[in-house]
Amino acid sequence: MTISFAKVAAFIVIFSTGLLSSCAEFKEAGRTIGHTTRNVTREIGHGTRDAVKEIGHGTRRVVESIGQETKDETKSLSDEGQ
C-alpha cells in the first residue's frame, strides 16, 4: 500500500490550515483575556486612587478643624489670662 505524494501534500496543507486557524483563535482568546485583565486592573487602580484621595481630603479637613479649634481655645485662654 503506497501513499501518493499528492495525498500527503493535501493532508499537510489541510492540517497546517487547521493548525493556523486554531492558533489565530488562541491568539484572539489571549488578547481578549489580556485586554480584559488590563481594563479591570485599571479600574481597580483608579477606584483605589480615588478612595485614598477622598480619605486624605477628609483627614485634612478634620486636622484643620482640630487645629482651628485648638487655636481658638488657646487664644481665648490667653485673653482670659491678661
mmCIF file of N, CA and C in Angstrom:
data_model
loop_
_atom_site.group_PDB
_atom_site.id
_atom_site.type_symbol
_atom_site.label_atom_id
_atom_site.label_comp_id
_atom_site.label_asym_id
_atom_site.label_seq_id
_atom_site.Cartn_x
_atom_site.Cartn_y
_atom_site.Cartn_z
ATOM 1 N N MET A 1 0.851 -1.174 0.000
ATOM 2 C CA MET A 1 0.000 0.000 0.000
ATOM 3 C C MET A 1 0.899 1.239 0.000
ATOM 4 N N THR A 2 0.838 1.964 -1.046
ATOM 5 C CA THR A 2 1.649 3.163 -1.157
ATOM 6 C C THR A 2 0.760 4.394 -1.060
ATOM 7 N N ILE A 3 1.313 5.372 -0.432
ATOM 8 C CA ILE A 3 0.591 6.644 -0.297
ATOM 9 C C ILE A 3 1.213 7.605 -1.288
ATOM 10 N N SER A 4 0.381 8.199 -2.102
ATOM 11 C CA SER A 4 0.912 9.092 -3.120
ATOM 12 C C SER A 4 1.356 10.421 -2.500
ATOM 13 N N PHE A 5 2.249 11.043 -3.191
ATOM 14 C CA PHE A 5 2.772 12.335 -2.746
ATOM 15 C C PHE A 5 1.655 13.365 -2.677
ATOM 16 N N ALA A 6 0.728 13.324 -3.597
ATOM 17 C CA ALA A 6 -0.384 14.280 -3.640
ATOM 18 C C ALA A 6 -1.251 14.158 -2.397
ATOM 19 N N LYS A 7 -1.487 12.918 -1.936
ATOM 20 C CA LYS A 7 -2.301 12.722 -0.733
ATOM 21 C C LYS A 7 -1.580 13.261 0.503
ATOM 22 N N VAL A 8 -0.281 13.007 0.586
ATOM 23 C CA VAL A 8 0.498 13.511 1.726
ATOM 24 C C VAL A 8 0.520 15.033 1.713
ATOM 25 N N ALA A 9 0.724 15.612 0.544
ATOM 26 C CA ALA A 9 0.753 17.069 0.412
ATOM 27 C C ALA A 9 -0.607 17.658 0.789
ATOM 28 N N ALA A 10 -1.675 17.043 0.334
ATOM 29 C CA ALA A 10 -3.017 17.531 0.662
ATOM 30 C C ALA A 10 -3.262 17.442 2.166
ATOM 31 N N PHE A 11 -2.833 16.342 2.772
ATOM 32 C CA PHE A 11 -3.000 16.191 4.220
ATOM 33 C C PHE A 11 -2.232 17.276 4.971
ATOM 34 N N ILE A 12 -0.999 17.538 4.554
ATOM 35 C CA ILE A 12 -0.181 18.562 5.217
ATOM 36 C C ILE A 12 -0.822 19.937 5.077
ATOM 37 N N VAL A 13 -1.340 20.248 3.893
ATOM 38 C CA VAL A 13 -1.989 21.553 3.672
ATOM 39 C C VAL A 13 -3.230 21.672 4.551
ATOM 40 N N ILE A 14 -4.049 20.677 4.586
ATOM 41 C CA ILE A 14 -5.271 20.715 5.400
ATOM 42 C C ILE A 14 -4.924 20.793 6.880
ATOM 43 N N PHE A 15 -3.941 20.002 7.312
ATOM 44 C CA PHE A 15 -3.532 20.003 8.711
ATOM 45 C C PHE A 15 -2.967 21.367 9.119
ATOM 46 N N SER A 16 -2.104 21.932 8.285
ATOM 47 C CA SER A 16 -1.492 23.215 8.629
ATOM 48 C C SER A 16 -2.520 24.339 8.600
ATOM 49 N N THR A 17 -3.503 24.275 7.717
ATOM 50 C CA THR A 17 -4.559 25.279 7.692
ATOM 51 C C THR A 17 -5.378 25.220 8.978
ATOM 52 N N GLY A 18 -5.715 24.026 9.396
ATOM 53 C CA GLY A 18 -6.443 23.867 10.659
ATOM 54 C C GLY A 18 -5.617 24.334 11.844
ATOM 55 N N LEU A 19 -4.326 24.044 11.811
ATOM 56 C CA LEU A 19 -3.431 24.459 12.890
ATOM 57 C C LEU A 19 -3.324 25.980 12.946
ATOM 58 N N LEU A 20 -3.201 26.623 11.800
ATOM 59 C CA LEU A 20 -3.108 28.088 11.769
ATOM 60 C C LEU A 20 -4.394 28.746 12.242
ATOM 61 N N SER A 21 -5.531 28.200 11.846
ATOM 62 C CA SER A 21 -6.786 28.807 12.288
ATOM 63 C C SER A 21 -6.981 28.623 13.784
ATOM 64 N N SER A 22 -6.539 27.493 14.320
ATOM 65 C CA SER A 22 -6.656 27.307 15.765
ATOM 66 C C SER A 22 -5.669 28.220 16.492
ATOM 67 N N CYS A 23 -4.507 28.479 15.911
ATOM 68 C CA CYS A 23 -3.552 29.411 16.515
ATOM 69 C C CYS A 23 -4.141 30.817 16.554
ATOM 70 N N ALA A 24 -4.838 31.202 15.500
ATOM 71 C CA ALA A 24 -5.463 32.518 15.469
ATOM 72 C C ALA A 24 -6.539 32.628 16.547
ATOM 73 N N GLU A 25 -7.269 31.544 16.769
ATOM 74 C CA GLU A 25 -8.292 31.558 17.814
ATOM 75 C C GLU A 25 -7.659 31.672 19.195
ATOM 76 N N PHE A 26 -6.553 30.960 19.413
ATOM 77 C CA PHE A 26 -5.849 31.065 20.693
ATOM 78 C C PHE A 26 -5.289 32.472 20.886
ATOM 79 N N LYS A 27 -4.765 33.034 19.812
ATOM 80 C CA LYS A 27 -4.214 34.383 19.892
ATOM 81 C C LYS A 27 -5.319 35.383 20.237
ATOM 82 N N GLU A 28 -6.462 35.254 19.621
ATOM 83 C CA GLU A 28 -7.583 36.154 19.898
ATOM 84 C C GLU A 28 -8.087 35.978 21.323
ATOM 85 N N ALA A 29 -8.162 34.737 21.780
ATOM 86 C CA ALA A 29 -8.591 34.495 23.157
ATOM 87 C C ALA A 29 -7.594 35.103 24.143
ATOM 88 N N GLY A 30 -6.312 34.956 23.871
ATOM 89 C CA GLY A 30 -5.287 35.552 24.725
ATOM 90 C C GLY A 30 -5.368 37.060 24.744
ATOM 91 N N ARG A 31 -5.626 37.647 23.601
ATOM 92 C CA ARG A 31 -5.758 39.112 23.508
ATOM 93 C C ARG A 31 -6.967 39.579 24.311
ATOM 94 N N THR A 32 -8.071 38.863 24.193
ATOM 95 C CA THR A 32 -9.279 39.222 24.931
ATOM 96 C C THR A 32 -9.038 39.137 26.439
ATOM 97 N N ILE A 33 -8.413 38.050 26.867
ATOM 98 C CA ILE A 33 -8.119 37.891 28.292
ATOM 99 C C ILE A 33 -7.172 38.996 28.762
ATOM 100 N N GLY A 34 -6.143 39.276 27.990
ATOM 101 C CA GLY A 34 -5.173 40.313 28.354
ATOM 102 C C GLY A 34 -5.798 41.688 28.456
ATOM 103 N N HIS A 35 -6.611 42.053 27.482
ATOM 104 C CA HIS A 35 -7.247 43.380 27.499
ATOM 105 C C HIS A 35 -8.253 43.491 28.647
ATOM 106 N N THR A 36 -8.991 42.417 28.892
ATOM 107 C CA THR A 36 -9.948 42.442 29.998
ATOM 108 C C THR A 36 -9.221 42.592 31.323
ATOM 109 N N THR A 37 -8.130 41.851 31.494
ATOM 110 C CA THR A 37 -7.336 41.957 32.722
ATOM 111 C C THR A 37 -6.795 43.373 32.880
ATOM 112 N N ARG A 38 -6.290 43.944 31.813
ATOM 113 C CA ARG A 38 -5.763 45.314 31.853
ATOM 114 C C ARG A 38 -6.849 46.305 32.259
ATOM 115 N N ASN A 39 -8.021 46.184 31.667
ATOM 116 C CA ASN A 39 -9.102 47.124 31.957
ATOM 117 C C ASN A 39 -9.595 46.996 33.394
ATOM 118 N N VAL A 40 -9.737 45.767 33.871
ATOM 119 C CA VAL A 40 -10.191 45.559 35.244
ATOM 120 C C VAL A 40 -9.154 46.101 36.228
ATOM 121 N N THR A 41 -7.886 45.812 35.959
ATOM 122 C CA THR A 41 -6.817 46.298 36.833
ATOM 123 C C THR A 41 -6.792 47.816 36.860
ATOM 124 N N ARG A 42 -6.995 48.438 35.715
ATOM 125 C CA ARG A 42 -7.014 49.904 35.641
ATOM 126 C C ARG A 42 -8.164 50.465 36.472
ATOM 127 N N GLU A 43 -9.335 49.863 36.360
ATOM 128 C CA GLU A 43 -10.485 50.345 37.128
ATOM 129 C C GLU A 43 -10.268 50.183 38.632
ATOM 130 N N ILE A 44 -9.670 49.060 39.023
ATOM 131 C CA ILE A 44 -9.364 48.854 40.446
ATOM 132 C C ILE A 44 -8.382 49.924 40.914
ATOM 133 N N GLY A 45 -7.366 50.183 40.127
ATOM 134 C CA GLY A 45 -6.372 51.198 40.480
ATOM 135 C C GLY A 45 -6.981 52.579 40.588
ATOM 136 N N HIS A 46 -7.838 52.936 39.638
ATOM 137 C CA HIS A 46 -8.471 54.255 39.688
ATOM 138 C C HIS A 46 -9.410 54.375 40.883
ATOM 139 N N GLY A 47 -10.137 53.309 41.170
ATOM 140 C CA GLY A 47 -11.025 53.325 42.336
ATOM 141 C C GLY A 47 -10.249 53.466 43.631
ATOM 142 N N THR A 48 -9.139 52.748 43.720
ATOM 143 C CA THR A 48 -8.295 52.843 44.911
ATOM 144 C C THR A 48 -7.727 54.244 45.049
ATOM 145 N N ARG A 49 -7.254 54.793 43.958
ATOM 146 C CA ARG A 49 -6.689 56.151 43.980
ATOM 147 C C ARG A 49 -7.736 57.169 44.441
ATOM 148 N N ASP A 50 -8.931 57.060 43.902
ATOM 149 C CA ASP A 50 -9.983 57.997 44.272
ATOM 150 C C ASP A 50 -10.375 57.852 45.738
ATOM 151 N N ALA A 51 -10.435 56.607 46.228
ATOM 152 C CA ALA A 51 -10.793 56.384 47.636
ATOM 153 C C ALA A 51 -9.725 56.966 48.563
ATOM 154 N N VAL A 52 -8.463 56.743 48.226
ATOM 155 C CA VAL A 52 -7.375 57.272 49.058
ATOM 156 C C VAL A 52 -7.377 58.793 49.026
ATOM 157 N N LYS A 53 -7.668 59.353 47.866
ATOM 158 C CA LYS A 53 -7.713 60.809 47.753
ATOM 159 C C LYS A 53 -8.821 61.387 48.637
ATOM 160 N N GLU A 54 -9.983 60.752 48.627
ATOM 161 C CA GLU A 54 -11.088 61.225 49.456
ATOM 162 C C GLU A 54 -10.769 61.078 50.950
ATOM 163 N N ILE A 55 -10.136 59.984 51.326
ATOM 164 C CA ILE A 55 -9.734 59.793 52.723
ATOM 165 C C ILE A 55 -8.743 60.885 53.120
ATOM 166 N N GLY A 56 -7.802 61.182 52.237
ATOM 167 C CA GLY A 56 -6.820 62.235 52.507
ATOM 168 C C GLY A 56 -7.473 63.588 52.679
ATOM 169 N N HIS A 57 -8.435 63.908 51.818
ATOM 170 C CA HIS A 57 -9.128 65.197 51.933
ATOM 171 C C HIS A 57 -9.921 65.265 53.233
ATOM 172 N N GLY A 58 -10.595 64.174 53.562
ATOM 173 C CA GLY A 58 -11.372 64.145 54.804
ATOM 174 C C GLY A 58 -10.476 64.284 56.024
ATOM 175 N N THR A 59 -9.349 63.603 55.998
ATOM 176 C CA THR A 59 -8.405 63.685 57.111
ATOM 177 C C THR A 59 -7.881 65.112 57.242
ATOM 178 N N ARG A 60 -7.564 65.731 56.135
ATOM 179 C CA ARG A 60 -7.063 67.104 56.167
ATOM 180 C C ARG A 60 -8.109 68.054 56.758
ATOM 181 N N ARG A 61 -9.363 67.871 56.379
ATOM 182 C CA ARG A 61 -10.423 68.731 56.933
ATOM 183 C C ARG A 61 -10.556 68.545 58.438
ATOM 184 N N VAL A 62 -10.467 67.296 58.893
ATOM 185 C CA VAL A 62 -10.570 67.024 60.332
ATOM 186 C C VAL A 62 -9.394 67.654 61.070
ATOM 187 N N VAL A 63 -8.190 67.467 60.550
ATOM 188 C CA VAL A 63 -6.996 68.014 61.196
ATOM 189 C C VAL A 63 -7.057 69.534 61.218
ATOM 190 N N GLU A 64 -7.469 70.140 60.120
ATOM 191 C CA GLU A 64 -7.582 71.601 60.090
ATOM 192 C C GLU A 64 -8.635 72.083 61.084
ATOM 193 N N SER A 65 -9.726 71.350 61.196
ATOM 194 C CA SER A 65 -10.777 71.709 62.136
ATOM 195 C C SER A 65 -10.267 71.623 63.572
ATOM 196 N N ILE A 66 -9.558 70.549 63.881
ATOM 197 C CA ILE A 66 -8.995 70.398 65.229
ATOM 198 C C ILE A 66 -7.974 71.496 65.483
ATOM 199 N N GLY A 67 -7.151 71.784 64.488
ATOM 200 C CA GLY A 67 -6.148 72.840 64.630
ATOM 201 C C GLY A 67 -6.785 74.194 64.868
ATOM 202 N N GLN A 68 -7.860 74.477 64.157
ATOM 203 C CA GLN A 68 -8.545 75.765 64.324
ATOM 204 C C GLN A 68 -9.181 75.841 65.704
ATOM 205 N N GLU A 69 -9.808 74.752 66.143
ATOM 206 C CA GLU A 69 -10.412 74.748 67.481
ATOM 207 C C GLU A 69 -9.350 74.931 68.556
ATOM 208 N N THR A 70 -8.184 74.312 68.372
ATOM 209 C CA THR A 70 -7.095 74.446 69.333
ATOM 210 C C THR A 70 -6.600 75.888 69.365
ATOM 211 N N LYS A 71 -6.453 76.505 68.208
ATOM 212 C CA LYS A 71 -6.016 77.904 68.154
ATOM 213 C C LYS A 71 -7.029 78.812 68.833
ATOM 214 N N ASP A 72 -8.322 78.571 68.551
ATOM 215 C CA ASP A 72 -9.364 79.397 69.156
ATOM 216 C C ASP A 72 -9.359 79.242 70.668
ATOM 217 N N GLU A 73 -9.233 78.011 71.149
ATOM 218 C CA GLU A 73 -9.231 77.750 72.595
ATOM 219 C C GLU A 73 -7.996 78.374 73.248
ATOM 220 N N THR A 74 -6.858 78.232 72.600
ATOM 221 C CA THR A 74 -5.624 78.811 73.151
ATOM 222 C C THR A 74 -5.735 80.330 73.206
ATOM 223 N N LYS A 75 -6.295 80.929 72.169
ATOM 224 C CA LYS A 75 -6.465 82.383 72.139
ATOM 225 C C LYS A 75 -7.399 82.842 73.235
ATOM 226 N N SER A 76 -8.520 82.120 73.434
ATOM 227 C CA SER A 76 -9.472 82.528 74.476
ATOM 228 C C SER A 76 -8.862 82.369 75.863
ATOM 229 N N LEU A 77 -8.032 81.336 76.061
ATOM 230 C CA LEU A 77 -7.355 81.165 77.353
ATOM 231 C C LEU A 77 -6.346 82.263 77.612
ATOM 232 N N SER A 78 -5.616 82.661 76.558
ATOM 233 C CA SER A 78 -4.627 83.709 76.734
ATOM 234 C C SER A 78 -5.299 85.068 76.946
ATOM 235 N N ASP A 79 -6.462 85.280 76.330
ATOM 236 C CA ASP A 79 -7.202 86.523 76.546
ATOM 237 C C ASP A 79 -7.750 86.608 77.972
ATOM 238 N N GLU A 80 -8.162 85.471 78.529
ATOM 239 C CA GLU A 80 -8.670 85.449 79.889
ATOM 240 C C GLU A 80 -7.551 85.703 80.901
ATOM 241 N N GLY A 81 -6.344 85.258 80.597
ATOM 242 C CA GLY A 81 -5.223 85.397 81.499
ATOM 243 C C GLY A 81 -4.685 86.814 81.559
ATOM 244 N N GLN A 82 -4.997 87.649 80.623
ATOM 245 C CA GLN A 82 -4.461 89.013 80.596
ATOM 246 C C GLN A 82 -5.299 89.980 81.335
#
